[in-house]
């Protein structure tokens, strides 16, 4: 494992110049996601629930892109953008409190595939059985909004995260989020004359769809899996979605390839960013899934069972 990491650091093709060339995406998404929200009520008012096609594209595509870039700003991969400012803006546009992800994502990397990973297991260990099945049902159905809400609830009393949690930051985030979405929808009302129902109904549907898709990308990578082993072995079990057929390729398109080489993000977190798929070989013991394999993962989760691996 160490040889693999050292070898890839020495020959890594992801140069700083190539990363700097990604900066335009950060500003494009900052404009494109609010623009999508601005037009959404008008599209819904005109074609009704046929607007679901608009919610899928560009809606899901832009939301997952925003989430991907929020993750990149947390890691500060691209050096020539204001990572701290953009991180906060993306978090609010994704309807989340920036202090939560800031705390739990570092824990995710250090405690991946354990019950201490508060990004995926904010309630800690839940024994196999009906309670886990119920928890997983809501996670699978509601997506990232469910896990984020749980993380927000447990963070103030968490033995580690609670030390840095500030209620005023959470309250400020609620205000900023309300101003952002309220402002965009009110502007849409002024320009297109849409009603409150025509604005709020498609917004709720779009946010649920986005939450559903982005979290299933994460579940492909880590869902329902606990690994007993050292840090390196646990990282190697970050699953990767093989682009085996149309379903996999379509999912990877909408999620910007996030799951395609996810093991590299965990084994090379300091040098690997994901705009350049296929340029760094995956470790020999990398775990691959196709959609059928992922359905088996979901089946096990919904049955209230955890896959436990001794690596």
PDB file of C-alpha atoms in Angstrom:
ATOM      1  CA  UNK A   1       0.000   0.000   0.000  1.00  0.00           C
ATOM      2  CA  UNK A   2       2.726   2.467   0.968  1.00  0.00           C
ATOM      3  CA  UNK A   3       4.701   1.566  -2.140  1.00  0.00           C
ATOM      4  CA  UNK A   4       1.642   2.270  -4.233  1.00  0.00           C
ATOM      5  CA  UNK A   5       1.104   5.661  -2.612  1.00  0.00           C
ATOM      6  CA  UNK A   6       4.747   6.658  -2.911  1.00  0.00           C
ATOM      7  CA  UNK A   7       4.879   5.566  -6.533  1.00  0.00           C
ATOM      8  CA  UNK A   8       1.826   7.585  -7.453  1.00  0.00           C
ATOM      9  CA  UNK A   9       3.066  10.691  -5.677  1.00  0.00           C
ATOM     10  CA  UNK A  10       6.300  10.532  -7.652  1.00  0.00           C
ATOM     11  CA  UNK A  11       4.572  10.132 -11.030  1.00  0.00           C
ATOM     12  CA  UNK A  12       1.275  11.872 -10.453  1.00  0.00           C
ATOM     13  CA  UNK A  13       0.052  13.633 -13.638  1.00  0.00           C
ATOM     14  CA  UNK A  14      -2.325  15.970 -11.767  1.00  0.00           C
ATOM     15  CA  UNK A  15      -0.129  19.059 -11.834  1.00  0.00           C
ATOM     16  CA  UNK A  16      -0.917  22.394 -10.248  1.00  0.00           C
ATOM     17  CA  UNK A  17      -1.247  24.013 -13.680  1.00  0.00           C
ATOM     18  CA  UNK A  18      -3.897  21.465 -14.656  1.00  0.00           C
ATOM     19  CA  UNK A  19      -5.751  22.082 -11.430  1.00  0.00           C
ATOM     20  CA  UNK A  20      -5.607  25.848 -11.916  1.00  0.00           C
ATOM     21  CA  UNK A  21      -7.257  25.368 -15.306  1.00  0.00           C
ATOM     22  CA  UNK A  22     -10.328  24.014 -13.492  1.00  0.00           C
ATOM     23  CA  UNK A  23     -11.085  27.374 -11.847  1.00  0.00           C
ATOM     24  CA  UNK A  24     -13.714  28.437 -14.391  1.00  0.00           C
ATOM     25  CA  UNK A  25     -16.007  25.608 -13.251  1.00  0.00           C
ATOM     26  CA  UNK A  26     -16.213  27.051  -9.755  1.00  0.00           C
ATOM     27  CA  UNK A  27     -17.601  30.348 -11.030  1.00  0.00           C
ATOM     28  CA  UNK A  28     -19.802  28.822 -13.724  1.00  0.00           C
ATOM     29  CA  UNK A  29     -21.648  26.653 -11.199  1.00  0.00           C
ATOM     30  CA  UNK A  30     -21.976  29.616  -8.852  1.00  0.00           C
ATOM     31  CA  UNK A  31     -24.115  31.267 -11.544  1.00  0.00           C
ATOM     32  CA  UNK A  32     -25.685  28.246 -13.232  1.00  0.00           C
ATOM     33  CA  UNK A  33     -27.370  26.689 -10.182  1.00  0.00           C
ATOM     34  CA  UNK A  34     -29.218  29.914  -9.182  1.00  0.00           C
ATOM     35  CA  UNK A  35     -30.158  30.409 -12.851  1.00  0.00           C
ATOM     36  CA  UNK A  36     -31.702  26.937 -12.925  1.00  0.00           C
ATOM     37  CA  UNK A  37     -33.727  27.746  -9.788  1.00  0.00           C
ATOM     38  CA  UNK A  38     -34.848  31.065 -11.286  1.00  0.00           C
ATOM     39  CA  UNK A  39     -36.348  29.400 -14.379  1.00  0.00           C
ATOM     40  CA  UNK A  40     -37.739  26.324 -12.575  1.00  0.00           C
ATOM     41  CA  UNK A  41     -41.092  27.863 -11.490  1.00  0.00           C
ATOM     42  CA  UNK A  42     -41.706  29.226 -14.984  1.00  0.00           C
ATOM     43  CA  UNK A  43     -41.018  25.843 -16.564  1.00  0.00           C
ATOM     44  CA  UNK A  44     -43.357  24.163 -14.067  1.00  0.00           C
ATOM     45  CA  UNK A  45     -46.091  26.765 -14.653  1.00  0.00           C
ATOM     46  CA  UNK A  46     -45.896  26.174 -18.382  1.00  0.00           C
ATOM     47  CA  UNK A  47     -45.681  22.374 -18.662  1.00  0.00           C
ATOM     48  CA  UNK A  48     -46.664  21.088 -15.213  1.00  0.00           C
ATOM     49  CA  UNK A  49     -44.974  17.929 -13.999  1.00  0.00           C
ATOM     50  CA  UNK A  50     -43.385  17.417 -17.395  1.00  0.00           C
ATOM     51  CA  UNK A  51     -40.899  19.833 -15.862  1.00  0.00           C
ATOM     52  CA  UNK A  52     -39.436  16.725 -14.206  1.00  0.00           C
ATOM     53  CA  UNK A  53     -37.270  16.453 -17.312  1.00  0.00           C
ATOM     54  CA  UNK A  54     -35.868  19.917 -16.546  1.00  0.00           C
ATOM     55  CA  UNK A  55     -35.338  18.865 -12.924  1.00  0.00           C
ATOM     56  CA  UNK A  56     -33.249  15.927 -14.125  1.00  0.00           C
ATOM     57  CA  UNK A  57     -31.247  17.973 -16.602  1.00  0.00           C
ATOM     58  CA  UNK A  58     -29.881  20.454 -15.934  1.00  0.00           C
ATOM     59  CA  UNK A  59     -31.218  20.273 -12.340  1.00  0.00           C
ATOM     60  CA  UNK A  60     -29.579  17.129 -10.991  1.00  0.00           C
ATOM     61  CA  UNK A  61     -26.478  17.723 -13.086  1.00  0.00           C
ATOM     62  CA  UNK A  62     -25.937  21.205 -11.608  1.00  0.00           C
ATOM     63  CA  UNK A  63     -26.792  20.234  -8.029  1.00  0.00           C
ATOM     64  CA  UNK A  64     -24.369  17.311  -7.960  1.00  0.00           C
ATOM     65  CA  UNK A  65     -21.735  19.505  -9.624  1.00  0.00           C
ATOM     66  CA  UNK A  66     -22.194  22.096  -6.884  1.00  0.00           C
ATOM     67  CA  UNK A  67     -21.845  19.355  -4.268  1.00  0.00           C
ATOM     68  CA  UNK A  68     -18.740  18.012  -5.960  1.00  0.00           C
ATOM     69  CA  UNK A  69     -17.150  21.472  -5.987  1.00  0.00           C
ATOM     70  CA  UNK A  70     -18.084  22.089  -2.356  1.00  0.00           C
ATOM     71  CA  UNK A  71     -16.130  18.950  -1.573  1.00  0.00           C
ATOM     72  CA  UNK A  72     -13.188  20.181  -3.644  1.00  0.00           C
ATOM     73  CA  UNK A  73     -13.147  23.544  -1.854  1.00  0.00           C
ATOM     74  CA  UNK A  74     -13.086  21.704   1.495  1.00  0.00           C
ATOM     75  CA  UNK A  75      -9.924  19.940   0.323  1.00  0.00           C
ATOM     76  CA  UNK A  76      -8.594  23.132  -1.314  1.00  0.00           C
ATOM     77  CA  UNK A  77      -7.533  21.212  -4.408  1.00  0.00           C
ATOM     78  CA  UNK A  78      -7.611  24.141  -6.833  1.00  0.00           C
ATOM     79  CA  UNK A  79      -5.246  26.830  -5.524  1.00  0.00           C
ATOM     80  CA  UNK A  80      -6.402  29.836  -7.568  1.00  0.00           C
ATOM     81  CA  UNK A  81      -9.978  30.159  -6.267  1.00  0.00           C
ATOM     82  CA  UNK A  82     -11.232  31.572  -2.924  1.00  0.00           C
ATOM     83  CA  UNK A  83     -11.876  28.133  -1.457  1.00  0.00           C
ATOM     84  CA  UNK A  84     -13.166  29.318   1.923  1.00  0.00           C
ATOM     85  CA  UNK A  85     -15.702  31.754   0.466  1.00  0.00           C
ATOM     86  CA  UNK A  86     -16.872  29.359  -2.240  1.00  0.00           C
ATOM     87  CA  UNK A  87     -17.203  26.540   0.277  1.00  0.00           C
ATOM     88  CA  UNK A  88     -19.692  28.585   2.297  1.00  0.00           C
ATOM     89  CA  UNK A  89     -21.619  29.754  -0.768  1.00  0.00           C
ATOM     90  CA  UNK A  90     -21.936  26.224  -2.146  1.00  0.00           C
ATOM     91  CA  UNK A  91     -23.024  24.855   1.237  1.00  0.00           C
ATOM     92  CA  UNK A  92     -25.814  27.403   1.547  1.00  0.00           C
ATOM     93  CA  UNK A  93     -26.914  26.786  -2.049  1.00  0.00           C
ATOM     94  CA  UNK A  94     -27.079  23.078  -1.198  1.00  0.00           C
ATOM     95  CA  UNK A  95     -29.305  23.818   1.831  1.00  0.00           C
ATOM     96  CA  UNK A  96     -26.756  22.852   4.465  1.00  0.00           C
ATOM     97  CA  UNK A  97     -24.938  24.396   7.410  1.00  0.00           C
ATOM     98  CA  UNK A  98     -21.254  24.818   6.424  1.00  0.00           C
ATOM     99  CA  UNK A  99     -19.987  24.000   9.922  1.00  0.00           C
ATOM    100  CA  UNK A 100     -21.445  20.476   9.761  1.00  0.00           C
ATOM    101  CA  UNK A 101     -19.658  19.262   6.638  1.00  0.00           C
ATOM    102  CA  UNK A 102     -16.500  21.078   7.698  1.00  0.00           C
ATOM    103  CA  UNK A 103     -16.464  18.936  10.844  1.00  0.00           C
ATOM    104  CA  UNK A 104     -17.679  15.568   9.582  1.00  0.00           C
ATOM    105  CA  UNK A 105     -15.742  15.274   6.328  1.00  0.00           C
ATOM    106  CA  UNK A 106     -12.390  15.118   8.051  1.00  0.00           C
ATOM    107  CA  UNK A 107     -13.843  12.440  10.317  1.00  0.00           C
ATOM    108  CA  UNK A 108     -15.035  10.596   7.223  1.00  0.00           C
ATOM    109  CA  UNK A 109     -11.492  10.322   5.916  1.00  0.00           C
ATOM    110  CA  UNK A 110      -9.913   9.297   9.204  1.00  0.00           C
ATOM    111  CA  UNK A 111     -12.702   6.906  10.262  1.00  0.00           C
ATOM    112  CA  UNK A 112     -13.936   5.642   6.904  1.00  0.00           C
ATOM    113  CA  UNK A 113     -15.911   2.376   7.043  1.00  0.00           C
ATOM    114  CA  UNK A 114     -16.286   2.506  10.818  1.00  0.00           C
ATOM    115  CA  UNK A 115     -19.230   3.515  12.985  1.00  0.00           C
ATOM    116  CA  UNK A 116     -17.246   6.592  14.053  1.00  0.00           C
ATOM    117  CA  UNK A 117     -17.637   8.079  10.570  1.00  0.00           C
ATOM    118  CA  UNK A 118     -20.191  10.763  11.429  1.00  0.00           C
ATOM    119  CA  UNK A 119     -20.653  11.764   7.794  1.00  0.00           C
ATOM    120  CA  UNK A 120     -22.276   8.383   7.099  1.00  0.00           C
ATOM    121  CA  UNK A 121     -23.240   7.234  10.610  1.00  0.00           C
ATOM    122  CA  UNK A 122     -24.228  10.332  12.609  1.00  0.00           C
ATOM    123  CA  UNK A 123     -26.071   8.143  15.146  1.00  0.00           C
ATOM    124  CA  UNK A 124     -23.108   5.815  15.578  1.00  0.00           C
ATOM    125  CA  UNK A 125     -23.568   2.061  15.557  1.00  0.00           C
ATOM    126  CA  UNK A 126     -27.054   0.707  14.964  1.00  0.00           C
ATOM    127  CA  UNK A 127     -27.343  -3.035  15.456  1.00  0.00           C
ATOM    128  CA  UNK A 128     -28.635  -5.177  12.614  1.00  0.00           C
ATOM    129  CA  UNK A 129     -32.392  -5.460  12.764  1.00  0.00           C
ATOM    130  CA  UNK A 130     -35.624  -3.474  12.380  1.00  0.00           C
ATOM    131  CA  UNK A 131     -34.229  -0.173  13.687  1.00  0.00           C
ATOM    132  CA  UNK A 132     -31.368  -0.248  11.188  1.00  0.00           C
ATOM    133  CA  UNK A 133     -33.804  -1.206   8.422  1.00  0.00           C
ATOM    134  CA  UNK A 134     -36.023   1.779   9.290  1.00  0.00           C
ATOM    135  CA  UNK A 135     -33.030   4.123   9.402  1.00  0.00           C
ATOM    136  CA  UNK A 136     -31.783   2.816   6.049  1.00  0.00           C
ATOM    137  CA  UNK A 137     -35.247   3.101   4.491  1.00  0.00           C
ATOM    138  CA  UNK A 138     -35.369   6.836   5.184  1.00  0.00           C
ATOM    139  CA  UNK A 139     -31.743   7.244   4.110  1.00  0.00           C
ATOM    140  CA  UNK A 140     -32.351   5.470   0.804  1.00  0.00           C
ATOM    141  CA  UNK A 141     -35.634   7.292   0.153  1.00  0.00           C
ATOM    142  CA  UNK A 142     -34.770  10.814   1.294  1.00  0.00           C
ATOM    143  CA  UNK A 143     -31.075  10.830   0.472  1.00  0.00           C
ATOM    144  CA  UNK A 144     -28.498  13.243   1.809  1.00  0.00           C
ATOM    145  CA  UNK A 145     -31.095  15.505   3.447  1.00  0.00           C
ATOM    146  CA  UNK A 146     -31.862  12.742   5.966  1.00  0.00           C
ATOM    147  CA  UNK A 147     -28.242  12.133   6.952  1.00  0.00           C
ATOM    148  CA  UNK A 148     -27.445  15.853   7.017  1.00  0.00           C
ATOM    149  CA  UNK A 149     -30.411  16.515   9.309  1.00  0.00           C
ATOM    150  CA  UNK A 150     -29.259  13.789  11.692  1.00  0.00           C
ATOM    151  CA  UNK A 151     -25.713  15.167  11.678  1.00  0.00           C
ATOM    152  CA  UNK A 152     -27.044  18.647  12.431  1.00  0.00           C
ATOM    153  CA  UNK A 153     -29.066  17.283  15.358  1.00  0.00           C
ATOM    154  CA  UNK A 154     -26.285  15.247  16.960  1.00  0.00           C
ATOM    155  CA  UNK A 155     -23.443  17.693  16.362  1.00  0.00           C
ATOM    156  CA  UNK A 156     -24.047  19.970  19.413  1.00  0.00           C
ATOM    157  CA  UNK A 157     -23.764  17.025  21.797  1.00  0.00           C
ATOM    158  CA  UNK A 158     -21.049  15.126  19.951  1.00  0.00           C
ATOM    159  CA  UNK A 159     -17.936  14.549  22.115  1.00  0.00           C
ATOM    160  CA  UNK A 160     -15.643  15.921  19.394  1.00  0.00           C
ATOM    161  CA  UNK A 161     -17.753  18.029  17.004  1.00  0.00           C
ATOM    162  CA  UNK A 162     -19.700  19.643  19.839  1.00  0.00           C
ATOM    163  CA  UNK A 163     -16.645  21.631  20.946  1.00  0.00           C
ATOM    164  CA  UNK A 164     -16.683  23.618  17.715  1.00  0.00           C
ATOM    165  CA  UNK A 165     -20.429  23.771  17.111  1.00  0.00           C
ATOM    166  CA  UNK A 166     -21.956  27.237  17.345  1.00  0.00           C
ATOM    167  CA  UNK A 167     -25.726  27.684  17.449  1.00  0.00           C
ATOM    168  CA  UNK A 168     -25.423  31.188  16.005  1.00  0.00           C
ATOM    169  CA  UNK A 169     -23.730  29.752  12.921  1.00  0.00           C
ATOM    170  CA  UNK A 170     -26.565  27.278  12.449  1.00  0.00           C
ATOM    171  CA  UNK A 171     -29.127  30.063  12.839  1.00  0.00           C
ATOM    172  CA  UNK A 172     -27.196  32.286  10.428  1.00  0.00           C
ATOM    173  CA  UNK A 173     -27.153  29.499   7.863  1.00  0.00           C
ATOM    174  CA  UNK A 174     -30.923  29.107   8.111  1.00  0.00           C
ATOM    175  CA  UNK A 175     -31.310  32.830   7.446  1.00  0.00           C
ATOM    176  CA  UNK A 176     -28.892  32.855   4.509  1.00  0.00           C
ATOM    177  CA  UNK A 177     -30.510  29.781   2.945  1.00  0.00           C
ATOM    178  CA  UNK A 178     -33.971  31.313   3.322  1.00  0.00           C
ATOM    179  CA  UNK A 179     -32.781  34.590   1.784  1.00  0.00           C
ATOM    180  CA  UNK A 180     -31.113  32.789  -1.115  1.00  0.00           C
ATOM    181  CA  UNK A 181     -34.028  30.570  -2.100  1.00  0.00           C
ATOM    182  CA  UNK A 182     -36.647  33.161  -1.182  1.00  0.00           C
ATOM    183  CA  UNK A 183     -34.840  35.812  -3.194  1.00  0.00           C
ATOM    184  CA  UNK A 184     -34.455  33.645  -6.293  1.00  0.00           C
ATOM    185  CA  UNK A 185     -38.090  32.500  -6.200  1.00  0.00           C
ATOM    186  CA  UNK A 186     -39.380  36.017  -5.548  1.00  0.00           C
ATOM    187  CA  UNK A 187     -37.386  37.292  -8.514  1.00  0.00           C
ATOM    188  CA  UNK A 188     -38.922  34.493 -10.586  1.00  0.00           C
ATOM    189  CA  UNK A 189     -42.354  35.648  -9.382  1.00  0.00           C
ATOM    190  CA  UNK A 190     -41.644  39.233 -10.402  1.00  0.00           C
ATOM    191  CA  UNK A 191     -40.390  38.276 -13.856  1.00  0.00           C
ATOM    192  CA  UNK A 192     -42.729  35.403 -14.756  1.00  0.00           C
ATOM    193  CA  UNK A 193     -45.721  36.074 -12.512  1.00  0.00           C
ATOM    194  CA  UNK A 194     -45.676  32.596 -10.957  1.00  0.00           C
ATOM    195  CA  UNK A 195     -47.623  31.895  -7.776  1.00  0.00           C
ATOM    196  CA  UNK A 196     -46.163  30.683  -4.497  1.00  0.00           C
ATOM    197  CA  UNK A 197     -47.447  27.164  -5.194  1.00  0.00           C
ATOM    198  CA  UNK A 198     -45.908  27.188  -8.668  1.00  0.00           C
ATOM    199  CA  UNK A 199     -42.591  28.139  -7.102  1.00  0.00           C
ATOM    200  CA  UNK A 200     -42.547  25.918  -4.019  1.00  0.00           C
ATOM    201  CA  UNK A 201     -43.918  22.656  -5.471  1.00  0.00           C
ATOM    202  CA  UNK A 202     -41.226  22.174  -8.137  1.00  0.00           C
ATOM    203  CA  UNK A 203     -38.529  23.423  -5.753  1.00  0.00           C
ATOM    204  CA  UNK A 204     -39.448  20.752  -3.198  1.00  0.00           C
ATOM    205  CA  UNK A 205     -39.544  18.050  -5.888  1.00  0.00           C
ATOM    206  CA  UNK A 206     -36.237  19.166  -7.365  1.00  0.00           C
ATOM    207  CA  UNK A 207     -34.455  19.274  -4.008  1.00  0.00           C
ATOM    208  CA  UNK A 208     -35.709  15.793  -3.137  1.00  0.00           C
ATOM    209  CA  UNK A 209     -34.528  14.423  -6.495  1.00  0.00           C
ATOM    210  CA  UNK A 210     -31.139  16.059  -6.059  1.00  0.00           C
ATOM    211  CA  UNK A 211     -30.808  14.775  -2.502  1.00  0.00           C
ATOM    212  CA  UNK A 212     -31.723  11.275  -3.674  1.00  0.00           C
ATOM    213  CA  UNK A 213     -29.216  11.120  -6.531  1.00  0.00           C
ATOM    214  CA  UNK A 214     -26.229  12.689  -4.778  1.00  0.00           C
ATOM    215  CA  UNK A 215     -26.564  10.412  -1.765  1.00  0.00           C
ATOM    216  CA  UNK A 216     -26.868   7.272  -3.845  1.00  0.00           C
ATOM    217  CA  UNK A 217     -23.545   8.229  -5.369  1.00  0.00           C
ATOM    218  CA  UNK A 218     -22.151   8.249  -1.826  1.00  0.00           C
ATOM    219  CA  UNK A 219     -23.868   4.972  -0.930  1.00  0.00           C
ATOM    220  CA  UNK A 220     -22.297   3.288  -3.941  1.00  0.00           C
ATOM    221  CA  UNK A 221     -18.957   4.253  -2.441  1.00  0.00           C
ATOM    222  CA  UNK A 222     -19.532   3.491   1.237  1.00  0.00           C
ATOM    223  CA  UNK A 223     -23.117   2.512   2.018  1.00  0.00           C
ATOM    224  CA  UNK A 224     -23.851  -0.293   4.476  1.00  0.00           C
ATOM    225  CA  UNK A 225     -20.194  -1.262   4.859  1.00  0.00           C
ATOM    226  CA  UNK A 226     -18.057  -1.642   7.985  1.00  0.00           C
ATOM    227  CA  UNK A 227     -14.440  -2.754   7.572  1.00  0.00           C
ATOM    228  CA  UNK A 228     -12.252  -4.117  10.353  1.00  0.00           C
ATOM    229  CA  UNK A 229      -8.630  -3.320   9.600  1.00  0.00           C
ATOM    230  CA  UNK A 230      -6.030  -0.615   9.633  1.00  0.00           C
ATOM    231  CA  UNK A 231      -6.412   2.763   7.966  1.00  0.00           C
ATOM    232  CA  UNK A 232      -4.882   1.692   4.648  1.00  0.00           C
ATOM    233  CA  UNK A 233      -7.022  -1.417   4.325  1.00  0.00           C
ATOM    234  CA  UNK A 234     -10.193   0.480   5.199  1.00  0.00           C
ATOM    235  CA  UNK A 235      -9.405   3.046   2.505  1.00  0.00           C
ATOM    236  CA  UNK A 236      -8.980   0.329  -0.117  1.00  0.00           C
ATOM    237  CA  UNK A 237     -12.607  -0.699   0.402  1.00  0.00           C
ATOM    238  CA  UNK A 238     -13.951   2.588  -1.011  1.00  0.00           C
ATOM    239  CA  UNK A 239     -16.079   1.142  -3.793  1.00  0.00           C
ATOM    240  CA  UNK A 240     -15.929   2.265  -7.413  1.00  0.00           C
ATOM    241  CA  UNK A 241     -18.734   2.203  -9.978  1.00  0.00           C
ATOM    242  CA  UNK A 242     -17.538   0.442 -13.086  1.00  0.00           C
ATOM    243  CA  UNK A 243     -18.867   2.118 -16.279  1.00  0.00           C
ATOM    244  CA  UNK A 244     -20.096  -1.266 -17.481  1.00  0.00           C
ATOM    245  CA  UNK A 245     -23.239  -0.292 -19.357  1.00  0.00           C
ATOM    246  CA  UNK A 246     -25.694   2.509 -20.190  1.00  0.00           C
ATOM    247  CA  UNK A 247     -27.148   2.726 -16.651  1.00  0.00           C
ATOM    248  CA  UNK A 248     -23.741   3.091 -15.042  1.00  0.00           C
ATOM    249  CA  UNK A 249     -22.510   5.573 -17.634  1.00  0.00           C
ATOM    250  CA  UNK A 250     -25.654   7.685 -17.318  1.00  0.00           C
ATOM    251  CA  UNK A 251     -25.358   7.750 -13.525  1.00  0.00           C
ATOM    252  CA  UNK A 252     -21.696   8.713 -13.730  1.00  0.00           C
ATOM    253  CA  UNK A 253     -22.582  11.497 -16.167  1.00  0.00           C
ATOM    254  CA  UNK A 254     -25.121  13.004 -13.779  1.00  0.00           C
ATOM    255  CA  UNK A 255     -22.764  12.681 -10.800  1.00  0.00           C
ATOM    256  CA  UNK A 256     -19.641  13.858 -12.645  1.00  0.00           C
ATOM    257  CA  UNK A 257     -17.858  10.539 -12.325  1.00  0.00           C
ATOM    258  CA  UNK A 258     -17.752  10.886  -8.548  1.00  0.00           C
ATOM    259  CA  UNK A 259     -18.018   7.128  -7.932  1.00  0.00           C
ATOM    260  CA  UNK A 260     -15.865   5.943 -10.817  1.00  0.00           C
ATOM    261  CA  UNK A 261     -12.468   6.095  -9.060  1.00  0.00           C
ATOM    262  CA  UNK A 262     -13.430   6.915  -5.506  1.00  0.00           C
ATOM    263  CA  UNK A 263     -10.787   4.671  -3.981  1.00  0.00           C
ATOM    264  CA  UNK A 264      -8.163   7.068  -5.315  1.00  0.00           C
ATOM    265  CA  UNK A 265      -9.695   9.915  -3.366  1.00  0.00           C
ATOM    266  CA  UNK A 266      -9.171   7.904  -0.186  1.00  0.00           C
ATOM    267  CA  UNK A 267      -5.772   6.426  -0.961  1.00  0.00           C
ATOM    268  CA  UNK A 268      -4.375   9.638  -2.500  1.00  0.00           C
ATOM    269  CA  UNK A 269      -6.371  12.415  -0.817  1.00  0.00           C
ATOM    270  CA  UNK A 270      -3.627  15.034  -0.999  1.00  0.00           C
ATOM    271  CA  UNK A 271      -2.685  14.658  -4.643  1.00  0.00           C
ATOM    272  CA  UNK A 272      -5.773  13.279  -6.327  1.00  0.00           C
ATOM    273  CA  UNK A 273      -8.619  15.446  -7.499  1.00  0.00           C
ATOM    274  CA  UNK A 274     -11.183  14.021  -9.864  1.00  0.00           C
ATOM    275  CA  UNK A 275     -11.300  16.140 -13.031  1.00  0.00           C
ATOM    276  CA  UNK A 276      -8.945  13.703 -14.784  1.00  0.00           C
ATOM    277  CA  UNK A 277     -10.496  10.212 -14.789  1.00  0.00           C
ATOM    278  CA  UNK A 278      -8.523   7.298 -16.126  1.00  0.00           C
ATOM    279  CA  UNK A 279      -5.088   8.866 -15.723  1.00  0.00           C
ATOM    280  CA  UNK A 280      -4.076   7.175 -12.469  1.00  0.00           C
ATOM    281  CA  UNK A 281      -4.448   3.388 -12.161  1.00  0.00           C
ATOM    282  CA  UNK A 282      -6.533   2.103  -9.292  1.00  0.00           C
ATOM    283  CA  UNK A 283      -4.932  -0.149  -6.658  1.00  0.00           C
ATOM    284  CA  UNK A 284      -4.875  -3.849  -7.482  1.00  0.00           C
ATOM    285  CA  UNK A 285      -7.346  -4.628  -4.689  1.00  0.00           C
ATOM    286  CA  UNK A 286      -9.843  -1.919  -5.631  1.00  0.00           C
ATOM    287  CA  UNK A 287     -13.489  -2.906  -5.211  1.00  0.00           C
ATOM    288  CA  UNK A 288     -15.765  -2.437  -8.239  1.00  0.00           C
ATOM    289  CA  UNK A 289     -19.552  -2.381  -8.453  1.00  0.00           C
ATOM    290  CA  UNK A 290     -22.017  -2.250 -11.303  1.00  0.00           C
ATOM    291  CA  UNK A 291     -25.661  -1.291 -10.828  1.00  0.00           C
ATOM    292  CA  UNK A 292     -26.668  -4.879 -10.134  1.00  0.00           C
ATOM    293  CA  UNK A 293     -24.063  -5.056  -7.412  1.00  0.00           C
ATOM    294  CA  UNK A 294     -25.335  -1.800  -5.989  1.00  0.00           C
ATOM    295  CA  UNK A 295     -28.898  -3.131  -5.909  1.00  0.00           C
ATOM    296  CA  UNK A 296     -27.594  -5.988  -3.771  1.00  0.00           C
ATOM    297  CA  UNK A 297     -26.036  -3.408  -1.433  1.00  0.00           C
ATOM    298  CA  UNK A 298     -29.384  -1.606  -1.184  1.00  0.00           C
ATOM    299  CA  UNK A 299     -31.219  -4.872  -0.598  1.00  0.00           C
ATOM    300  CA  UNK A 300     -28.946  -5.696   2.317  1.00  0.00           C
ATOM    301  CA  UNK A 301     -29.339  -2.195   3.772  1.00  0.00           C
ATOM    302  CA  UNK A 302     -33.131  -2.261   3.505  1.00  0.00           C
ATOM    303  CA  UNK A 303     -33.161  -5.661   5.184  1.00  0.00           C
ATOM    304  CA  UNK A 304     -31.404  -4.077   8.154  1.00  0.00           C
ATOM    305  CA  UNK A 305     -28.096  -5.846   7.675  1.00  0.00           C
ATOM    306  CA  UNK A 306     -24.574  -4.391   7.573  1.00  0.00           C
ATOM    307  CA  UNK A 307     -21.826  -5.857   5.412  1.00  0.00           C
ATOM    308  CA  UNK A 308     -18.871  -6.474   7.706  1.00  0.00           C
ATOM    309  CA  UNK A 309     -15.467  -7.116   6.207  1.00  0.00           C
ATOM    310  CA  UNK A 310     -12.240  -8.178   7.910  1.00  0.00           C
ATOM    311  CA  UNK A 311      -9.565  -6.667   5.717  1.00  0.00           C
TER     312      UNK A 311
END
